[in-house]
mmCIF file of C-alpha atoms and ligand atoms in Angstrom:
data_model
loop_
_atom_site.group_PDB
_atom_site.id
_atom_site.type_symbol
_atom_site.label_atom_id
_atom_site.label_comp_id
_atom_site.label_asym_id
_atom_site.label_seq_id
_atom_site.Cartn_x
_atom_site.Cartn_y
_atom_site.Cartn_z
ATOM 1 C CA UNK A 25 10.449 -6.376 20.802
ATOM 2 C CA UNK A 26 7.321 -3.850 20.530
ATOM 3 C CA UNK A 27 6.284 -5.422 17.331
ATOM 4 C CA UNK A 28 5.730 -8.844 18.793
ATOM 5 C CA UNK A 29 2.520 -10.101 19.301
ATOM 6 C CA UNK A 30 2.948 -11.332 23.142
ATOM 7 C CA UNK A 31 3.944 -7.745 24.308
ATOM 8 C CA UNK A 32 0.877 -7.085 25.499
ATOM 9 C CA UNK A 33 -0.245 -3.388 25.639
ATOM 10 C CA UNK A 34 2.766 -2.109 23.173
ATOM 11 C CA UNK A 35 -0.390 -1.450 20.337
ATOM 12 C CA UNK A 36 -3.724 -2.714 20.316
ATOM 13 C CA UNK A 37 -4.261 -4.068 17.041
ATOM 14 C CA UNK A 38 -6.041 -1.470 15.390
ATOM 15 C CA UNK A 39 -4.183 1.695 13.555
ATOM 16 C CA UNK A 40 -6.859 4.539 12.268
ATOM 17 C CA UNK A 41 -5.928 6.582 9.375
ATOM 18 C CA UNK A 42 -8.229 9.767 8.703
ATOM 19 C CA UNK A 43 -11.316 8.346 10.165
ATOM 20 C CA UNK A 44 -10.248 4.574 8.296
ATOM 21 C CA UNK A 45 -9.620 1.597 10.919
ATOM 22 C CA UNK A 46 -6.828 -1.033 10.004
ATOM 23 C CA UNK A 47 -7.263 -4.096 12.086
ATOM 24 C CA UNK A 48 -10.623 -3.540 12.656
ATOM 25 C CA UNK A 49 -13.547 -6.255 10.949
ATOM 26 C CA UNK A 50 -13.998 -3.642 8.207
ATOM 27 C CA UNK A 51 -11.328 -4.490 5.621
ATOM 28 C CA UNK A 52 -9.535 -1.317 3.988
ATOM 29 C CA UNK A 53 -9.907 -0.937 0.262
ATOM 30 C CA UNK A 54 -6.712 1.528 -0.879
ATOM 31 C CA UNK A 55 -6.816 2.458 -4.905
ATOM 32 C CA UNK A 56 -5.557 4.830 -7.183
ATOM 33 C CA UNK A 57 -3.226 4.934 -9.680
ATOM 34 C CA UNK A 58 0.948 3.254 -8.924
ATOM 35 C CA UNK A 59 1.860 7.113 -10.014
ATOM 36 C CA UNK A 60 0.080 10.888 -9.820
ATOM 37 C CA UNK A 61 0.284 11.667 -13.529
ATOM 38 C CA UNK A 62 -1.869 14.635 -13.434
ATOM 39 C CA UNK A 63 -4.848 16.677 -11.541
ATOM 40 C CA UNK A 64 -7.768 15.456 -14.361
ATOM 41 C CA UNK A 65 -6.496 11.660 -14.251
ATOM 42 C CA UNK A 66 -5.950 11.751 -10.020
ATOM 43 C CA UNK A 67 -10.061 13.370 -10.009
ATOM 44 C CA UNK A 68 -11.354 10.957 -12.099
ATOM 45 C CA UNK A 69 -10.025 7.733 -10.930
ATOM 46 C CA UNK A 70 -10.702 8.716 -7.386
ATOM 47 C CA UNK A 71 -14.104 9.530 -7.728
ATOM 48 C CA UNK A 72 -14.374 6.027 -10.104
ATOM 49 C CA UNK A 73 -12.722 4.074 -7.089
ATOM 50 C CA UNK A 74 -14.505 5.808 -4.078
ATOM 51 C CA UNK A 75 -18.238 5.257 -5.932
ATOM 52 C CA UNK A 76 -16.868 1.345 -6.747
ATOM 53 C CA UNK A 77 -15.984 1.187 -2.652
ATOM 54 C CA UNK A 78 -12.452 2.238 -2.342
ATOM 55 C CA UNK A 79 -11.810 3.652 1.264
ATOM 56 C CA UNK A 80 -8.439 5.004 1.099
ATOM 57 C CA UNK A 81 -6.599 6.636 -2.413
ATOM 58 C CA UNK A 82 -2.821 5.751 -3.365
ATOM 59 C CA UNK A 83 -0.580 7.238 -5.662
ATOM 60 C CA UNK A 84 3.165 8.474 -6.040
ATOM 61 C CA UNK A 85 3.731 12.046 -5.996
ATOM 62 C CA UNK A 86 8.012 10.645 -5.529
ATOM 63 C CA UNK A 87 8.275 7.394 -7.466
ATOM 64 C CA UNK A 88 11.329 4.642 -6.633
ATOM 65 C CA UNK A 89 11.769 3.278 -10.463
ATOM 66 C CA UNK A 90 13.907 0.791 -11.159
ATOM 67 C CA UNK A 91 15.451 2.863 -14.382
ATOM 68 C CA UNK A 92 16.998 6.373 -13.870
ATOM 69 C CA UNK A 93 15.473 7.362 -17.185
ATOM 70 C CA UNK A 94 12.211 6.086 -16.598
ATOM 71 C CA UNK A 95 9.223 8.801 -14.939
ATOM 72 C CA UNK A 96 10.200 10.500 -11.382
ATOM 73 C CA UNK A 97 7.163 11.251 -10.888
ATOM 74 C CA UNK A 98 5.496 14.698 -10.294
ATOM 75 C CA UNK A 99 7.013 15.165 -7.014
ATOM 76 C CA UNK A 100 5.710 18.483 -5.310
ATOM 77 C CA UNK A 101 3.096 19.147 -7.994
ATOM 78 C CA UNK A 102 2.063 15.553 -7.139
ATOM 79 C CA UNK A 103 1.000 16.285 -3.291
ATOM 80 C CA UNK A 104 -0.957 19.352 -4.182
ATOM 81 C CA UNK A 105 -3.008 17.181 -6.554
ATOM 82 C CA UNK A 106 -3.360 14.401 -4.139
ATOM 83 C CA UNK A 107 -4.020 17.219 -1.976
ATOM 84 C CA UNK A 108 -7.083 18.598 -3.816
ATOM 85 C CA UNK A 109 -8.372 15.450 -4.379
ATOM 86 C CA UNK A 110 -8.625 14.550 -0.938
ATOM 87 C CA UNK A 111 -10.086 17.805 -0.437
ATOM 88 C CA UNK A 112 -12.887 16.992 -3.242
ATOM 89 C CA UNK A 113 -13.468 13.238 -2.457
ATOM 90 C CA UNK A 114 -12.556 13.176 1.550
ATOM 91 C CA UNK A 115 -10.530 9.926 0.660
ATOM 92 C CA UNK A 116 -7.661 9.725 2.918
ATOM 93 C CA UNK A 117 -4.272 9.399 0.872
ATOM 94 C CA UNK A 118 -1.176 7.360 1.081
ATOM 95 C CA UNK A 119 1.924 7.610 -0.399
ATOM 96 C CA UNK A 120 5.643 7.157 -0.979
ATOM 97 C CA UNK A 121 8.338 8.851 0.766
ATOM 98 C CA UNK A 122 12.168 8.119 -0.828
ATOM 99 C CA UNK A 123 14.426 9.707 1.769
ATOM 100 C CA UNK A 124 13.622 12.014 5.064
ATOM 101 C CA UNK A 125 14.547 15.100 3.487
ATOM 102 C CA UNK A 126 10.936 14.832 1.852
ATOM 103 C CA UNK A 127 9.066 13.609 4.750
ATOM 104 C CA UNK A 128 8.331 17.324 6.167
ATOM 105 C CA UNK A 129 6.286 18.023 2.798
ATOM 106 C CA UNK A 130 4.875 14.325 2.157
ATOM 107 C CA UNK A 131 3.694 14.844 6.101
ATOM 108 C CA UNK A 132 2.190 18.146 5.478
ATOM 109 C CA UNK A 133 -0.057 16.532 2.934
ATOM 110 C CA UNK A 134 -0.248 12.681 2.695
ATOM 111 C CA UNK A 135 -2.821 10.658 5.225
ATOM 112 C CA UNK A 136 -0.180 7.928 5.893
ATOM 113 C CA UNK A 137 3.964 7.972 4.696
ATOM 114 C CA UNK A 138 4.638 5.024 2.405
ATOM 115 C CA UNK A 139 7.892 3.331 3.008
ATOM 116 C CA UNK A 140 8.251 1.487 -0.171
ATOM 117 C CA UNK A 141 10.242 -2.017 -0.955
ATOM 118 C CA UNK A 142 13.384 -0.152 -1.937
ATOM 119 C CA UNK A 143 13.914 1.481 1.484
ATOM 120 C CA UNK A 144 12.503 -1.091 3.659
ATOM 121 C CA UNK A 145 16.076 -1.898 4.710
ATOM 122 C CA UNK A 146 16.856 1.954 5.001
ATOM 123 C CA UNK A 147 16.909 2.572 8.834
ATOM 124 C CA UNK A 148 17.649 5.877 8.950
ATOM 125 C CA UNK A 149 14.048 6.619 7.123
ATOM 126 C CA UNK A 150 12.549 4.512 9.301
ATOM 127 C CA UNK A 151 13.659 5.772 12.208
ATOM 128 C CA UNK A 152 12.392 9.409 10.694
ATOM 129 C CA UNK A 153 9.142 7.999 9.725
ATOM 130 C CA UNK A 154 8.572 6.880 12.713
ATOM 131 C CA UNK A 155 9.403 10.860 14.024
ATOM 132 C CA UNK A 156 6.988 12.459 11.366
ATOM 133 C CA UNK A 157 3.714 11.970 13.730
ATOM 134 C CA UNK A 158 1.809 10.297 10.451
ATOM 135 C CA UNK A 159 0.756 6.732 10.312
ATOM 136 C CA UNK A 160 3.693 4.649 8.431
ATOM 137 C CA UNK A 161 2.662 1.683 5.446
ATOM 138 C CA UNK A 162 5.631 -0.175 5.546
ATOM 139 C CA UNK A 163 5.802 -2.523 2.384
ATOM 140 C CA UNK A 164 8.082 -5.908 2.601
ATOM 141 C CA UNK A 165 11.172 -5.641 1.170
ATOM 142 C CA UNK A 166 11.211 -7.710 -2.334
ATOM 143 C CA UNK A 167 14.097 -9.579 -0.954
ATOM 144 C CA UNK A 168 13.279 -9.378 2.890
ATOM 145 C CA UNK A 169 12.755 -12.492 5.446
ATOM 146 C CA UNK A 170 9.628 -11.972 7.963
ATOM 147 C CA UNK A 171 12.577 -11.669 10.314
ATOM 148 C CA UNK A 172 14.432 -8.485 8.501
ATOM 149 C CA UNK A 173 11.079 -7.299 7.935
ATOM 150 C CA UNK A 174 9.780 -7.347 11.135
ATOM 151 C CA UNK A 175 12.913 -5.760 12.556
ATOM 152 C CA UNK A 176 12.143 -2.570 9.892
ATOM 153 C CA UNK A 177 8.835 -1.955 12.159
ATOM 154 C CA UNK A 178 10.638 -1.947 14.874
ATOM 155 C CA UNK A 179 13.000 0.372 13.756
ATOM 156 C CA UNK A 180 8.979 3.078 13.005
ATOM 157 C CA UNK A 181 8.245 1.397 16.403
ATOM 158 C CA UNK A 182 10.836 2.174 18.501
ATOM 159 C CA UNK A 183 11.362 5.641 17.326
ATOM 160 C CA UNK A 184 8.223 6.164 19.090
ATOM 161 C CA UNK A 185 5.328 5.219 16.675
ATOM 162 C CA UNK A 186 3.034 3.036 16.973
ATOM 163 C CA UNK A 187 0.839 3.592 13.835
ATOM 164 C CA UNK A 188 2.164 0.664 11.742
ATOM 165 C CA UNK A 189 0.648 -0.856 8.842
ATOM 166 C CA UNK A 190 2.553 -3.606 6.996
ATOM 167 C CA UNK A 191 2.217 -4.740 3.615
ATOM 168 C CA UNK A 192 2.990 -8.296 1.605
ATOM 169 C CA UNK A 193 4.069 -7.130 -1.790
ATOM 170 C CA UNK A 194 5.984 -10.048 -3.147
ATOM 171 C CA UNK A 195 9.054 -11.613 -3.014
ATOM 172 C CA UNK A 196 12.147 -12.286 -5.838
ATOM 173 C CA UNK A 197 12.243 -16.398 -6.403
ATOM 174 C CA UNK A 198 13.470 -17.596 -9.385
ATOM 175 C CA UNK A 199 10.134 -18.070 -10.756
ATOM 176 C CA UNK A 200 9.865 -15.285 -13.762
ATOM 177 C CA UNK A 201 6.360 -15.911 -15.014
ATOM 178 C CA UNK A 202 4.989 -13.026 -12.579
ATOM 179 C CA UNK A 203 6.706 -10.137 -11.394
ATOM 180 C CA UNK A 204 7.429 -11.757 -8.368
ATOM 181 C CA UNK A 205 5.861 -13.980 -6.148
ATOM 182 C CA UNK A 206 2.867 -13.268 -3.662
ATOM 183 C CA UNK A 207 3.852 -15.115 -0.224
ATOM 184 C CA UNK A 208 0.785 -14.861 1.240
ATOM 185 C CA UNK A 209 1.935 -17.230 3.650
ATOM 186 C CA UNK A 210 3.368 -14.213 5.013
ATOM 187 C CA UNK A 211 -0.036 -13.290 6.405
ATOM 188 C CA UNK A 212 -0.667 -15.301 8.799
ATOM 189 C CA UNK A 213 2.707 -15.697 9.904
ATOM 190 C CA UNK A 214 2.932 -11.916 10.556
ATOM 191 C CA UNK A 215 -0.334 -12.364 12.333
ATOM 192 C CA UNK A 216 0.859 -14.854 14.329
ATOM 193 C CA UNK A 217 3.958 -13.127 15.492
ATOM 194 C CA UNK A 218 3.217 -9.297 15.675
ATOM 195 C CA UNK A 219 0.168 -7.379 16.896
ATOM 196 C CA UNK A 220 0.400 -4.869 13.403
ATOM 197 C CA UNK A 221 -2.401 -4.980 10.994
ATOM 198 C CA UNK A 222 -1.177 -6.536 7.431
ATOM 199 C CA UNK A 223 -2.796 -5.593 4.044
ATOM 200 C CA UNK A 224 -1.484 -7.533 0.659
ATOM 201 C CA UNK A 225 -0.649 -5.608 -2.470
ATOM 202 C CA UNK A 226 -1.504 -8.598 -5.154
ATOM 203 C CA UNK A 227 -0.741 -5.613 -8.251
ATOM 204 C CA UNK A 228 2.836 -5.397 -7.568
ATOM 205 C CA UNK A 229 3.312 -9.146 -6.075
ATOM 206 C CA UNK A 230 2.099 -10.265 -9.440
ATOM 207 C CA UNK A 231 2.713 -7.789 -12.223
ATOM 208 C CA UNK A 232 -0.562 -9.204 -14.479
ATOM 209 C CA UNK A 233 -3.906 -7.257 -13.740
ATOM 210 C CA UNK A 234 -5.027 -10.679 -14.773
ATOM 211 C CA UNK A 235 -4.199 -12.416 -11.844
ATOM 212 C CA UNK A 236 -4.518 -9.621 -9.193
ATOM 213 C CA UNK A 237 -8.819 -10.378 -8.838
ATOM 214 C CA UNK A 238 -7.983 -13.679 -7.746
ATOM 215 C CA UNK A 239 -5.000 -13.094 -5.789
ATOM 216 C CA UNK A 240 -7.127 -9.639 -3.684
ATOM 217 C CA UNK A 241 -9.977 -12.778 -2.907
ATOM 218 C CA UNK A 242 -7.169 -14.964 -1.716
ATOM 219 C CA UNK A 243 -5.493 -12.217 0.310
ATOM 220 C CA UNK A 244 -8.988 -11.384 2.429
ATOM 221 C CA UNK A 245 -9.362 -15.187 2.508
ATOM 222 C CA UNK A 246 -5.938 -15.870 4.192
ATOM 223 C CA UNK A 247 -6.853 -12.626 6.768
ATOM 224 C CA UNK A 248 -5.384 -9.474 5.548
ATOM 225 C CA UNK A 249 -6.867 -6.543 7.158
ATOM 226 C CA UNK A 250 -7.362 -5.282 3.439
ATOM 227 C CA UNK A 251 -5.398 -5.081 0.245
ATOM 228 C CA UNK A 252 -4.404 -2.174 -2.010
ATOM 229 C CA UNK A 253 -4.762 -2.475 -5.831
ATOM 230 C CA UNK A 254 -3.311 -0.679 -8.683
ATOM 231 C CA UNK A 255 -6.632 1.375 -10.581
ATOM 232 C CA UNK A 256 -6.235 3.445 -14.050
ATOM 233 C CA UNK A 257 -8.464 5.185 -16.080
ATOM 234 C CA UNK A 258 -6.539 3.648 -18.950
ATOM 235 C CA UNK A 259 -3.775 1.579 -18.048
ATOM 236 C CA UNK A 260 -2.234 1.195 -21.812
ATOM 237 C CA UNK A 261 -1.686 5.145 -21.387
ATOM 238 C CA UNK A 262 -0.466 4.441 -17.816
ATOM 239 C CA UNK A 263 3.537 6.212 -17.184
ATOM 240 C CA UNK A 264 3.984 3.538 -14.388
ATOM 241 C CA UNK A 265 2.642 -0.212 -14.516
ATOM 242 C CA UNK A 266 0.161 -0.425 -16.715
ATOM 243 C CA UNK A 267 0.587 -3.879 -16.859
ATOM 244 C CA UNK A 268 -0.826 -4.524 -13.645
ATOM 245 C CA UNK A 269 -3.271 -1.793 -13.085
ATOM 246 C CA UNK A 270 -7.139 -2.447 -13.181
ATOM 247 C CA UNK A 271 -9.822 -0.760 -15.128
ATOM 248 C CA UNK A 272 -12.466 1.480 -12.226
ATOM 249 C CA UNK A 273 -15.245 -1.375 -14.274
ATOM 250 C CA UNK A 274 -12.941 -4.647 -12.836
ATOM 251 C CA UNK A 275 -12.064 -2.906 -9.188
ATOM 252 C CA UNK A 276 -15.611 -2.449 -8.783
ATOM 253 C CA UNK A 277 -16.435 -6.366 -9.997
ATOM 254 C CA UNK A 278 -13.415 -6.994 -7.315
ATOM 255 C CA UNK A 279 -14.873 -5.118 -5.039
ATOM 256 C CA UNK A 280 -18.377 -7.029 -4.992
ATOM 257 C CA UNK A 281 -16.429 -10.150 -5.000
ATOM 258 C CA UNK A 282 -14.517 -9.501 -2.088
ATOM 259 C CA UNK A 283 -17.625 -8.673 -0.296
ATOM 260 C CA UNK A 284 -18.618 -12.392 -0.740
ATOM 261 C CA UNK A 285 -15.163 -13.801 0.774
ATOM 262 C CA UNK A 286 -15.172 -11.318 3.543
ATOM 263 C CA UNK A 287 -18.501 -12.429 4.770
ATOM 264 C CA UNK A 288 -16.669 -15.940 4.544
ATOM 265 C CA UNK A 289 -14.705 -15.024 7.126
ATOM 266 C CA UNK A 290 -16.187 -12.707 8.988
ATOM 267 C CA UNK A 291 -15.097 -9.447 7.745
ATOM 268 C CA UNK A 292 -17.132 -6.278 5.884
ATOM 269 C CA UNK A 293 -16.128 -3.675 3.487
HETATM 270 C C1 PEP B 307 4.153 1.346 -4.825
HETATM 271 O O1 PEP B 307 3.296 0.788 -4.130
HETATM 272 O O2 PEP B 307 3.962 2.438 -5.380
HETATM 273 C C2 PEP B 307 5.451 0.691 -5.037
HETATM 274 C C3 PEP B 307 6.451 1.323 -5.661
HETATM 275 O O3 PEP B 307 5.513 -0.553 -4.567
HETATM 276 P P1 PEP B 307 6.773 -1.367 -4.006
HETATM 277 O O4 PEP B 307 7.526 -0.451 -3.094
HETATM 278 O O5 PEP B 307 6.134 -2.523 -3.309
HETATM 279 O O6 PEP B 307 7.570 -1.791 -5.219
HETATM 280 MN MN1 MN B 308 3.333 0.660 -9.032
#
């Protein structure tokens, strides 16, 4: 397959987003908000999380919820913000796409497509990802083996990409205490078996912004190329997981304490 690690010259390691380098021994800091909830609250947490270190921006203009009835998210009015903000900060921006009808407008706007947990197993938006010309973050499926999940790159891959960045999100066990569980064995498995870069996402693997500083130091320990984190102005207001989003004050105290672990193993931020 392209995606393993012994075919030599299918991708070399590395995947460069807007002037940011996955793979490389800089590790990738992506914040922001899980949702775009307006233009005031996109400006201020970007310029919080870019000043704190933050080298990429997230947030969901099209949001996969769970609950019909819960927010959509702003959709279109969501990419011109994200759009602006870019503009204003010169963060590069990632986020979701749901289906490939949306991927011409996502494309015309967004840094890198997100291909959330939902559609991980959706091949035919893979496939069309991996068509759009923009770098893909593909996120594990919450239910996905390493095997399933490896053959969902392939699917970007083979359509012609090769501008791949996967994600460890968490994982459905029967253990209820977190939102699900962080395998970051997955890391270094991945590592071992596919030339991609991996980043963790320790907000939605465990659901508690209490347990995400601790889980971000393990992730850079274990060798993620970087991790993205869940930031809010004020997540008790927050439309879309407050629970697990970070203050700009504790990214910033996560931020200097990655700096110690990365040294630890040879990274930077
Ligand atoms: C997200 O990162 O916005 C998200 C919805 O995450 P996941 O697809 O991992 O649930
Ligand atoms: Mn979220």
């Amino acid at each position: 397959m392209i995606v393993d690690k012994n075919n030599e010259g299918a991708g070399c390691g590395q995947v460069e987003v807007g002037g940011v380098v996955f793979g490389g021994t800089r590790l990738v800091l992506i914040a922001g908000p899980c949702t775009v909830e307006s233009r005031e609250q996109m400006l201020e947490i970007a310029c919080a999380v870019k000043e704190a270190g933050a080298s990429m921006l997230r947030g969901g203009a099209f949001k996969p919820r769970s609950s019909p009835y819960a927010f959509q998210g702003l959709c279109e009015k969501g990419l011109e913000i994200l759009a602006e903000v870019r503009e204003r900060t010169g963060l590069p921006v990632v986020t979701e796409v749901l289906e490939s009808s949306q991927l011409p407008v996502v494309a015309a706007v967004a840094d890198m497509i997100q291909i959330g947990s939902r559609n991980m197993h959706n091949s035919v938006l893979l496939r069309d990802a991996g068509v759009c010309g923009k770098p893909v973050l593909l996120k594990r499926g919450m239910s996905a083996t390493i095997q399933e999940y490896l053959y969902a790159a392939e699917y970007v891959l083979a359509a012609g990409s090769r501008r791949v960045v996967l994600c460890e999100r968490g994982i459905r066990t029967f253990e209820t205490a977190t939102r699900f569980t962080l395998d970051l064995s997955a890391v270094p498995l991945l590592k071992e078996r596919t030339w991609l870069p991996v980043i963790v996402d320790p907000s939605h693997g465990t659901g508690k912004a209490s347990l995400v500083p601790a889980m971000s130091r393990a992730a850079v320990a274990c060798g993620a190329d970087g991790v993205m984190l869940e930031v809010h102005a004020h997540p008790d207001k927050a439309l879309c997981d407050g629970d697990q989003s970070e203050r700009p004050e504790m990214f910033y105290k996560i931020v200097k304490e990655l700096r110690l672990i990365a040294e630890a193993v040879g990274r930077t931020i």
